[in-house]
Amino acid sequence: MQNDTPACIRGEALITVGLLIAYALFLGSFAIRAGIAQPAGSDRGLLFLSSATFMIRGEADPITQRGPLYSGLLAVVGKLMKAGHGPTQEKARQFGSPTKLPVDEVLLGTPFLRVALALNMFLFAATVGLIYSITKKLQFPAAARLATLGMYLFIAVGTPIDYVHELVFTQFLLAAGSWFLVDVVSSRFALGPALGLGTCMALGGLSRPTYQVLGLVLALLIALLGIAMKESRLCL
């Protein structure tokens, strides 16, 4: 039985706010230290920036070692910041290849990298909000909601929030997909949540190709669950 008395709710709210403030200070340390998202990281960030450069210039993208979605997001931001008309630097390189690839200088500049850092921090905060909302939808007791949130924040310490990297973006898409998944099951497979789930999983695969298999596995599990619910007339 849940203990959601007004005093318990207030206590949960205070602890939640405390956790988020502590983590905000942790995130803020990146901004204080650098003020920008770092474009390096074993060429990972540079490859995303190079892919964005090709997209902005309307050229064929030769990069095959990164998903296109995050680069597309960076390209949109870069286009808004007038990238694509100036010089480039040959700085990116795919693993195992000696060929260096161009990166637009605007994408290497401090204003753009500050925007990239702010975008990562916003997506991370949105992911935390989605995870907390999922625990509410599942009617977790207050202690379980806080434990889930605290566990995610603890694990996320290793997330490269201060790098030009698709991981934060992909985590957001997976959290949004999980949010829709709860709705799919609880609404007995309504069309709207199912479309939201499919969209998030498809975008997650475009952001990080290894997650393309995850969408197929989820689709199979949902299909099997739907059959089981129909056969047993199970009410959730």
PDB file of C-alpha atoms in Angstrom:
ATOM      1  CA  MET A   1       0.000   0.000   0.000  1.00  0.00           C
ATOM      2  CA  GLN A   2       1.421   3.369  -1.023  1.00  0.00           C
ATOM      3  CA  ASN A   3       2.113   5.978   1.612  1.00  0.00           C
ATOM      4  CA  ASP A   4       1.263   9.105  -0.358  1.00  0.00           C
ATOM      5  CA  THR A   5       0.122  11.303   2.514  1.00  0.00           C
ATOM      6  CA  PRO A   6       0.718  15.059   2.170  1.00  0.00           C
ATOM      7  CA  ALA A   7       3.739  14.840   4.501  1.00  0.00           C
ATOM      8  CA  CYS A   8       5.201  11.945   2.473  1.00  0.00           C
ATOM      9  CA  ILE A   9       4.635  13.801  -0.798  1.00  0.00           C
ATOM     10  CA  ARG A  10       6.333  16.918   0.599  1.00  0.00           C
ATOM     11  CA  GLY A  11       9.274  14.838   1.800  1.00  0.00           C
ATOM     12  CA  GLU A  12       9.611  13.156  -1.575  1.00  0.00           C
ATOM     13  CA  ALA A  13       9.481  16.526  -3.313  1.00  0.00           C
ATOM     14  CA  LEU A  14      12.222  17.932  -1.061  1.00  0.00           C
ATOM     15  CA  ILE A  15      14.479  14.915  -1.609  1.00  0.00           C
ATOM     16  CA  THR A  16      13.833  15.006  -5.361  1.00  0.00           C
ATOM     17  CA  VAL A  17      14.669  18.699  -5.552  1.00  0.00           C
ATOM     18  CA  GLY A  18      17.795  18.079  -3.461  1.00  0.00           C
ATOM     19  CA  LEU A  19      18.939  15.300  -5.810  1.00  0.00           C
ATOM     20  CA  LEU A  20      18.350  17.464  -8.861  1.00  0.00           C
ATOM     21  CA  ILE A  21      20.138  20.471  -7.344  1.00  0.00           C
ATOM     22  CA  ALA A  22      23.128  18.293  -6.444  1.00  0.00           C
ATOM     23  CA  TYR A  23      23.234  16.912  -9.945  1.00  0.00           C
ATOM     24  CA  ALA A  24      22.777  20.367 -11.445  1.00  0.00           C
ATOM     25  CA  LEU A  25      25.906  21.428  -9.557  1.00  0.00           C
ATOM     26  CA  PHE A  26      27.676  18.359 -10.926  1.00  0.00           C
ATOM     27  CA  LEU A  27      26.631  19.300 -14.459  1.00  0.00           C
ATOM     28  CA  GLY A  28      27.524  22.899 -13.820  1.00  0.00           C
ATOM     29  CA  SER A  29      31.068  21.860 -13.034  1.00  0.00           C
ATOM     30  CA  PHE A  30      31.473  20.986 -16.719  1.00  0.00           C
ATOM     31  CA  ALA A  31      30.357  24.435 -17.771  1.00  0.00           C
ATOM     32  CA  ILE A  32      32.570  26.109 -15.179  1.00  0.00           C
ATOM     33  CA  ARG A  33      35.536  24.000 -16.228  1.00  0.00           C
ATOM     34  CA  ALA A  34      35.228  24.409 -19.985  1.00  0.00           C
ATOM     35  CA  GLY A  35      32.133  26.408 -20.888  1.00  0.00           C
ATOM     36  CA  ILE A  36      31.805  24.380 -24.085  1.00  0.00           C
ATOM     37  CA  ALA A  37      31.179  20.814 -25.202  1.00  0.00           C
ATOM     38  CA  GLN A  38      34.480  19.159 -26.023  1.00  0.00           C
ATOM     39  CA  PRO A  39      34.726  18.134 -29.690  1.00  0.00           C
ATOM     40  CA  ALA A  40      37.371  15.448 -29.209  1.00  0.00           C
ATOM     41  CA  GLY A  41      37.005  12.137 -27.393  1.00  0.00           C
ATOM     42  CA  SER A  42      38.943   9.678 -29.604  1.00  0.00           C
ATOM     43  CA  ASP A  43      37.620  11.416 -32.719  1.00  0.00           C
ATOM     44  CA  ARG A  44      34.019  10.573 -31.818  1.00  0.00           C
ATOM     45  CA  GLY A  45      32.859  14.156 -31.571  1.00  0.00           C
ATOM     46  CA  LEU A  46      34.919  15.240 -34.538  1.00  0.00           C
ATOM     47  CA  LEU A  47      33.246  12.617 -36.701  1.00  0.00           C
ATOM     48  CA  PHE A  48      29.799  13.913 -35.724  1.00  0.00           C
ATOM     49  CA  LEU A  49      30.918  17.444 -36.519  1.00  0.00           C
ATOM     50  CA  SER A  50      32.372  16.336 -39.846  1.00  0.00           C
ATOM     51  CA  SER A  51      29.153  14.524 -40.746  1.00  0.00           C
ATOM     52  CA  ALA A  52      27.214  17.668 -39.848  1.00  0.00           C
ATOM     53  CA  THR A  53      29.557  19.645 -42.099  1.00  0.00           C
ATOM     54  CA  PHE A  54      28.754  17.428 -45.080  1.00  0.00           C
ATOM     55  CA  MET A  55      25.019  17.748 -44.350  1.00  0.00           C
ATOM     56  CA  ILE A  56      25.180  21.534 -44.100  1.00  0.00           C
ATOM     57  CA  ARG A  57      27.029  21.769 -47.410  1.00  0.00           C
ATOM     58  CA  GLY A  58      24.658  19.378 -49.136  1.00  0.00           C
ATOM     59  CA  GLU A  59      27.429  16.902 -49.939  1.00  0.00           C
ATOM     60  CA  ALA A  60      27.447  13.109 -49.742  1.00  0.00           C
ATOM     61  CA  ASP A  61      28.424  12.000 -46.250  1.00  0.00           C
ATOM     62  CA  PRO A  62      31.186   9.344 -46.393  1.00  0.00           C
ATOM     63  CA  ILE A  63      31.090   8.633 -42.641  1.00  0.00           C
ATOM     64  CA  THR A  64      29.772   5.148 -41.905  1.00  0.00           C
ATOM     65  CA  GLN A  65      30.884   4.712 -38.293  1.00  0.00           C
ATOM     66  CA  ARG A  66      28.285   7.026 -36.749  1.00  0.00           C
ATOM     67  CA  GLY A  67      24.496   7.205 -36.887  1.00  0.00           C
ATOM     68  CA  PRO A  68      23.163  10.182 -38.857  1.00  0.00           C
ATOM     69  CA  LEU A  69      20.491  11.551 -36.507  1.00  0.00           C
ATOM     70  CA  TYR A  70      22.664  13.364 -33.957  1.00  0.00           C
ATOM     71  CA  SER A  71      24.811  14.776 -36.748  1.00  0.00           C
ATOM     72  CA  GLY A  72      21.611  16.003 -38.371  1.00  0.00           C
ATOM     73  CA  LEU A  73      20.664  17.783 -35.150  1.00  0.00           C
ATOM     74  CA  LEU A  74      24.093  19.416 -35.029  1.00  0.00           C
ATOM     75  CA  ALA A  75      23.722  20.379 -38.693  1.00  0.00           C
ATOM     76  CA  VAL A  76      20.439  22.180 -37.964  1.00  0.00           C
ATOM     77  CA  VAL A  77      22.068  24.123 -35.118  1.00  0.00           C
ATOM     78  CA  GLY A  78      25.119  24.856 -37.278  1.00  0.00           C
ATOM     79  CA  LYS A  79      22.973  26.060 -40.147  1.00  0.00           C
ATOM     80  CA  LEU A  80      21.188  28.464 -37.813  1.00  0.00           C
ATOM     81  CA  MET A  81      24.625  29.745 -36.768  1.00  0.00           C
ATOM     82  CA  LYS A  82      25.622  30.426 -40.403  1.00  0.00           C
ATOM     83  CA  ALA A  83      27.898  27.412 -40.861  1.00  0.00           C
ATOM     84  CA  GLY A  84      28.593  26.111 -44.344  1.00  0.00           C
ATOM     85  CA  HIS A  85      29.995  29.265 -45.945  1.00  0.00           C
ATOM     86  CA  GLY A  86      33.447  29.525 -44.405  1.00  0.00           C
ATOM     87  CA  PRO A  87      36.647  27.469 -44.262  1.00  0.00           C
ATOM     88  CA  THR A  88      37.032  23.968 -42.871  1.00  0.00           C
ATOM     89  CA  GLN A  89      39.756  22.132 -40.999  1.00  0.00           C
ATOM     90  CA  GLU A  90      40.842  18.578 -41.838  1.00  0.00           C
ATOM     91  CA  LYS A  91      40.541  17.199 -38.306  1.00  0.00           C
ATOM     92  CA  ALA A  92      38.201  14.179 -38.224  1.00  0.00           C
ATOM     93  CA  ARG A  93      39.174  10.631 -39.117  1.00  0.00           C
ATOM     94  CA  GLN A  94      37.293   7.345 -39.092  1.00  0.00           C
ATOM     95  CA  PHE A  95      38.841   4.477 -37.160  1.00  0.00           C
ATOM     96  CA  GLY A  96      41.237   2.521 -39.323  1.00  0.00           C
ATOM     97  CA  SER A  97      41.288   5.136 -42.064  1.00  0.00           C
ATOM     98  CA  PRO A  98      44.227   7.460 -42.813  1.00  0.00           C
ATOM     99  CA  THR A  99      41.975   9.960 -44.591  1.00  0.00           C
ATOM    100  CA  LYS A 100      41.209  13.140 -42.681  1.00  0.00           C
ATOM    101  CA  LEU A 101      37.756  14.650 -43.102  1.00  0.00           C
ATOM    102  CA  PRO A 102      36.724  18.334 -43.003  1.00  0.00           C
ATOM    103  CA  VAL A 103      35.005  20.065 -40.104  1.00  0.00           C
ATOM    104  CA  ASP A 104      33.454  23.491 -40.585  1.00  0.00           C
ATOM    105  CA  GLU A 105      35.272  26.066 -38.449  1.00  0.00           C
ATOM    106  CA  VAL A 106      31.962  27.416 -37.166  1.00  0.00           C
ATOM    107  CA  LEU A 107      31.315  23.989 -35.598  1.00  0.00           C
ATOM    108  CA  LEU A 108      34.677  24.156 -33.849  1.00  0.00           C
ATOM    109  CA  GLY A 109      34.049  27.641 -32.492  1.00  0.00           C
ATOM    110  CA  THR A 110      33.181  28.424 -28.881  1.00  0.00           C
ATOM    111  CA  PRO A 111      29.625  29.756 -29.561  1.00  0.00           C
ATOM    112  CA  PHE A 112      28.550  26.550 -31.303  1.00  0.00           C
ATOM    113  CA  LEU A 113      30.173  24.280 -28.713  1.00  0.00           C
ATOM    114  CA  ARG A 114      28.461  26.207 -25.918  1.00  0.00           C
ATOM    115  CA  VAL A 115      25.130  25.541 -27.615  1.00  0.00           C
ATOM    116  CA  ALA A 116      26.076  21.848 -27.930  1.00  0.00           C
ATOM    117  CA  LEU A 117      26.800  21.701 -24.188  1.00  0.00           C
ATOM    118  CA  ALA A 118      23.511  23.442 -23.352  1.00  0.00           C
ATOM    119  CA  LEU A 119      21.640  21.026 -25.620  1.00  0.00           C
ATOM    120  CA  ASN A 120      23.199  18.026 -23.872  1.00  0.00           C
ATOM    121  CA  MET A 121      22.281  19.404 -20.467  1.00  0.00           C
ATOM    122  CA  PHE A 122      18.694  20.079 -21.569  1.00  0.00           C
ATOM    123  CA  LEU A 123      18.306  16.566 -23.022  1.00  0.00           C
ATOM    124  CA  PHE A 124      19.750  15.043 -19.869  1.00  0.00           C
ATOM    125  CA  ALA A 125      17.329  16.998 -17.670  1.00  0.00           C
ATOM    126  CA  ALA A 126      14.431  15.932 -19.909  1.00  0.00           C
ATOM    127  CA  THR A 127      15.538  12.291 -19.574  1.00  0.00           C
ATOM    128  CA  VAL A 128      15.511  12.566 -15.789  1.00  0.00           C
ATOM    129  CA  GLY A 129      12.001  14.028 -15.958  1.00  0.00           C
ATOM    130  CA  LEU A 130      10.786  11.204 -18.209  1.00  0.00           C
ATOM    131  CA  ILE A 131      12.216   8.521 -15.923  1.00  0.00           C
ATOM    132  CA  TYR A 132      10.537  10.098 -12.916  1.00  0.00           C
ATOM    133  CA  SER A 133       7.256  10.338 -14.849  1.00  0.00           C
ATOM    134  CA  ILE A 134       7.506   6.635 -15.752  1.00  0.00           C
ATOM    135  CA  THR A 135       7.776   5.686 -12.073  1.00  0.00           C
ATOM    136  CA  LYS A 136       4.671   7.794 -11.383  1.00  0.00           C
ATOM    137  CA  LYS A 137       2.769   6.103 -14.226  1.00  0.00           C
ATOM    138  CA  LEU A 138       3.719   2.705 -12.809  1.00  0.00           C
ATOM    139  CA  GLN A 139       2.496   3.870  -9.397  1.00  0.00           C
ATOM    140  CA  PHE A 140       5.767   3.162  -7.637  1.00  0.00           C
ATOM    141  CA  PRO A 141       5.745   4.095  -3.950  1.00  0.00           C
ATOM    142  CA  ALA A 142       7.681   7.233  -3.076  1.00  0.00           C
ATOM    143  CA  ALA A 143      10.752   5.343  -1.855  1.00  0.00           C
ATOM    144  CA  ALA A 144      10.937   3.315  -5.085  1.00  0.00           C
ATOM    145  CA  ARG A 145      10.557   6.453  -7.216  1.00  0.00           C
ATOM    146  CA  LEU A 146      13.439   8.128  -5.430  1.00  0.00           C
ATOM    147  CA  ALA A 147      15.561   4.977  -5.565  1.00  0.00           C
ATOM    148  CA  THR A 148      14.991   4.690  -9.332  1.00  0.00           C
ATOM    149  CA  LEU A 149      15.848   8.337  -9.889  1.00  0.00           C
ATOM    150  CA  GLY A 150      18.926   8.136  -7.654  1.00  0.00           C
ATOM    151  CA  MET A 151      20.129   4.971  -9.410  1.00  0.00           C
ATOM    152  CA  TYR A 152      19.849   6.612 -12.820  1.00  0.00           C
ATOM    153  CA  LEU A 153      21.706   9.711 -11.644  1.00  0.00           C
ATOM    154  CA  PHE A 154      24.431   7.507 -10.160  1.00  0.00           C
ATOM    155  CA  ILE A 155      24.831   5.507 -13.382  1.00  0.00           C
ATOM    156  CA  ALA A 156      24.721   8.674 -15.480  1.00  0.00           C
ATOM    157  CA  VAL A 157      27.856  10.016 -13.805  1.00  0.00           C
ATOM    158  CA  GLY A 158      29.772   8.231 -16.559  1.00  0.00           C
ATOM    159  CA  THR A 159      27.691   9.800 -19.342  1.00  0.00           C
ATOM    160  CA  PRO A 160      29.873  12.162 -21.438  1.00  0.00           C
ATOM    161  CA  ILE A 161      27.564  15.144 -21.040  1.00  0.00           C
ATOM    162  CA  ASP A 162      30.351  17.610 -21.799  1.00  0.00           C
ATOM    163  CA  TYR A 163      31.292  15.973 -25.118  1.00  0.00           C
ATOM    164  CA  VAL A 164      29.883  16.270 -28.613  1.00  0.00           C
ATOM    165  CA  HIS A 165      28.416  12.787 -28.416  1.00  0.00           C
ATOM    166  CA  GLU A 166      25.137  11.076 -29.320  1.00  0.00           C
ATOM    167  CA  LEU A 167      24.794   9.135 -26.061  1.00  0.00           C
ATOM    168  CA  VAL A 168      22.794  11.779 -24.170  1.00  0.00           C
ATOM    169  CA  PHE A 169      20.477  12.244 -27.170  1.00  0.00           C
ATOM    170  CA  THR A 170      19.969   8.484 -27.516  1.00  0.00           C
ATOM    171  CA  GLN A 171      19.218   8.098 -23.804  1.00  0.00           C
ATOM    172  CA  PHE A 172      16.526  10.739 -24.162  1.00  0.00           C
ATOM    173  CA  LEU A 173      14.954   8.854 -27.090  1.00  0.00           C
ATOM    174  CA  LEU A 174      15.017   5.559 -25.162  1.00  0.00           C
ATOM    175  CA  ALA A 175      13.451   7.215 -22.111  1.00  0.00           C
ATOM    176  CA  ALA A 176      10.726   8.738 -24.295  1.00  0.00           C
ATOM    177  CA  GLY A 177      10.156   5.330 -25.905  1.00  0.00           C
ATOM    178  CA  SER A 178       9.864   3.715 -22.470  1.00  0.00           C
ATOM    179  CA  TRP A 179       7.355   6.396 -21.456  1.00  0.00           C
ATOM    180  CA  PHE A 180       5.224   5.516 -24.477  1.00  0.00           C
ATOM    181  CA  LEU A 181       5.703   1.781 -23.803  1.00  0.00           C
ATOM    182  CA  VAL A 182       4.046   2.132 -20.405  1.00  0.00           C
ATOM    183  CA  ASP A 183       1.133   3.886 -22.116  1.00  0.00           C
ATOM    184  CA  VAL A 184       0.937   1.190 -24.798  1.00  0.00           C
ATOM    185  CA  VAL A 185       0.504  -1.572 -22.240  1.00  0.00           C
ATOM    186  CA  SER A 186      -1.747   0.341 -19.841  1.00  0.00           C
ATOM    187  CA  SER A 187      -4.041   1.553 -22.656  1.00  0.00           C
ATOM    188  CA  ARG A 188      -4.362  -1.958 -24.145  1.00  0.00           C
ATOM    189  CA  PHE A 189      -2.358  -1.052 -27.244  1.00  0.00           C
ATOM    190  CA  ALA A 190      -3.956   2.253 -28.220  1.00  0.00           C
ATOM    191  CA  LEU A 191      -2.748   3.623 -31.557  1.00  0.00           C
ATOM    192  CA  GLY A 192      -1.361   6.957 -30.321  1.00  0.00           C
ATOM    193  CA  PRO A 193       1.106   5.585 -27.736  1.00  0.00           C
ATOM    194  CA  ALA A 194       2.083   2.776 -30.130  1.00  0.00           C
ATOM    195  CA  LEU A 195       2.996   5.328 -32.803  1.00  0.00           C
ATOM    196  CA  GLY A 196       4.981   7.324 -30.240  1.00  0.00           C
ATOM    197  CA  LEU A 197       6.838   4.189 -29.135  1.00  0.00           C
ATOM    198  CA  GLY A 198       7.628   3.159 -32.712  1.00  0.00           C
ATOM    199  CA  THR A 199       8.836   6.648 -33.596  1.00  0.00           C
ATOM    200  CA  CYS A 200      11.160   6.867 -30.592  1.00  0.00           C
ATOM    201  CA  MET A 201      12.610   3.409 -31.211  1.00  0.00           C
ATOM    202  CA  ALA A 202      13.170   4.163 -34.903  1.00  0.00           C
ATOM    203  CA  LEU A 203      14.882   7.450 -34.070  1.00  0.00           C
ATOM    204  CA  GLY A 204      16.985   5.683 -31.428  1.00  0.00           C
ATOM    205  CA  GLY A 205      18.218   3.287 -34.115  1.00  0.00           C
ATOM    206  CA  LEU A 206      19.123   6.202 -36.358  1.00  0.00           C
ATOM    207  CA  SER A 207      20.985   7.855 -33.496  1.00  0.00           C
ATOM    208  CA  ARG A 208      22.889   4.749 -32.372  1.00  0.00           C
ATOM    209  CA  PRO A 209      22.738   1.849 -34.864  1.00  0.00           C
ATOM    210  CA  THR A 210      23.202  -0.831 -32.177  1.00  0.00           C
ATOM    211  CA  TYR A 211      19.696   0.016 -30.904  1.00  0.00           C
ATOM    212  CA  GLN A 212      18.059  -1.021 -34.176  1.00  0.00           C
ATOM    213  CA  VAL A 213      17.841  -4.542 -32.755  1.00  0.00           C
ATOM    214  CA  LEU A 214      16.171  -3.206 -29.591  1.00  0.00           C
ATOM    215  CA  GLY A 215      13.189  -1.941 -31.590  1.00  0.00           C
ATOM    216  CA  LEU A 216      12.691  -5.356 -33.177  1.00  0.00           C
ATOM    217  CA  VAL A 217      12.901  -7.108 -29.795  1.00  0.00           C
ATOM    218  CA  LEU A 218      10.368  -4.701 -28.281  1.00  0.00           C
ATOM    219  CA  ALA A 219       8.015  -5.182 -31.216  1.00  0.00           C
ATOM    220  CA  LEU A 220       8.185  -8.965 -30.748  1.00  0.00           C
ATOM    221  CA  LEU A 221       7.622  -8.741 -26.994  1.00  0.00           C
ATOM    222  CA  ILE A 222       4.667  -6.384 -27.414  1.00  0.00           C
ATOM    223  CA  ALA A 223       3.136  -8.666 -30.053  1.00  0.00           C
ATOM    224  CA  LEU A 224       3.495 -11.679 -27.750  1.00  0.00           C
ATOM    225  CA  LEU A 225       2.057  -9.730 -24.827  1.00  0.00           C
ATOM    226  CA  GLY A 226      -0.895  -8.634 -26.965  1.00  0.00           C
ATOM    227  CA  ILE A 227      -1.601 -12.242 -27.949  1.00  0.00           C
ATOM    228  CA  ALA A 228      -1.366 -13.365 -24.315  1.00  0.00           C
ATOM    229  CA  MET A 229      -3.708 -10.588 -23.174  1.00  0.00           C
ATOM    230  CA  LYS A 230      -6.214 -11.449 -25.872  1.00  0.00           C
ATOM    231  CA  GLU A 231      -6.134 -15.151 -25.105  1.00  0.00           C
ATOM    232  CA  SER A 232      -6.447 -14.805 -21.346  1.00  0.00           C
ATOM    233  CA  ARG A 233      -8.594 -11.629 -21.386  1.00  0.00           C
ATOM    234  CA  LEU A 234      -6.079 -10.096 -19.016  1.00  0.00           C
ATOM    235  CA  CYS A 235      -6.946  -6.620 -17.712  1.00  0.00           C
ATOM    236  CA  LEU A 236      -4.088  -4.348 -16.727  1.00  0.00           C
TER     237      LEU A 236
END
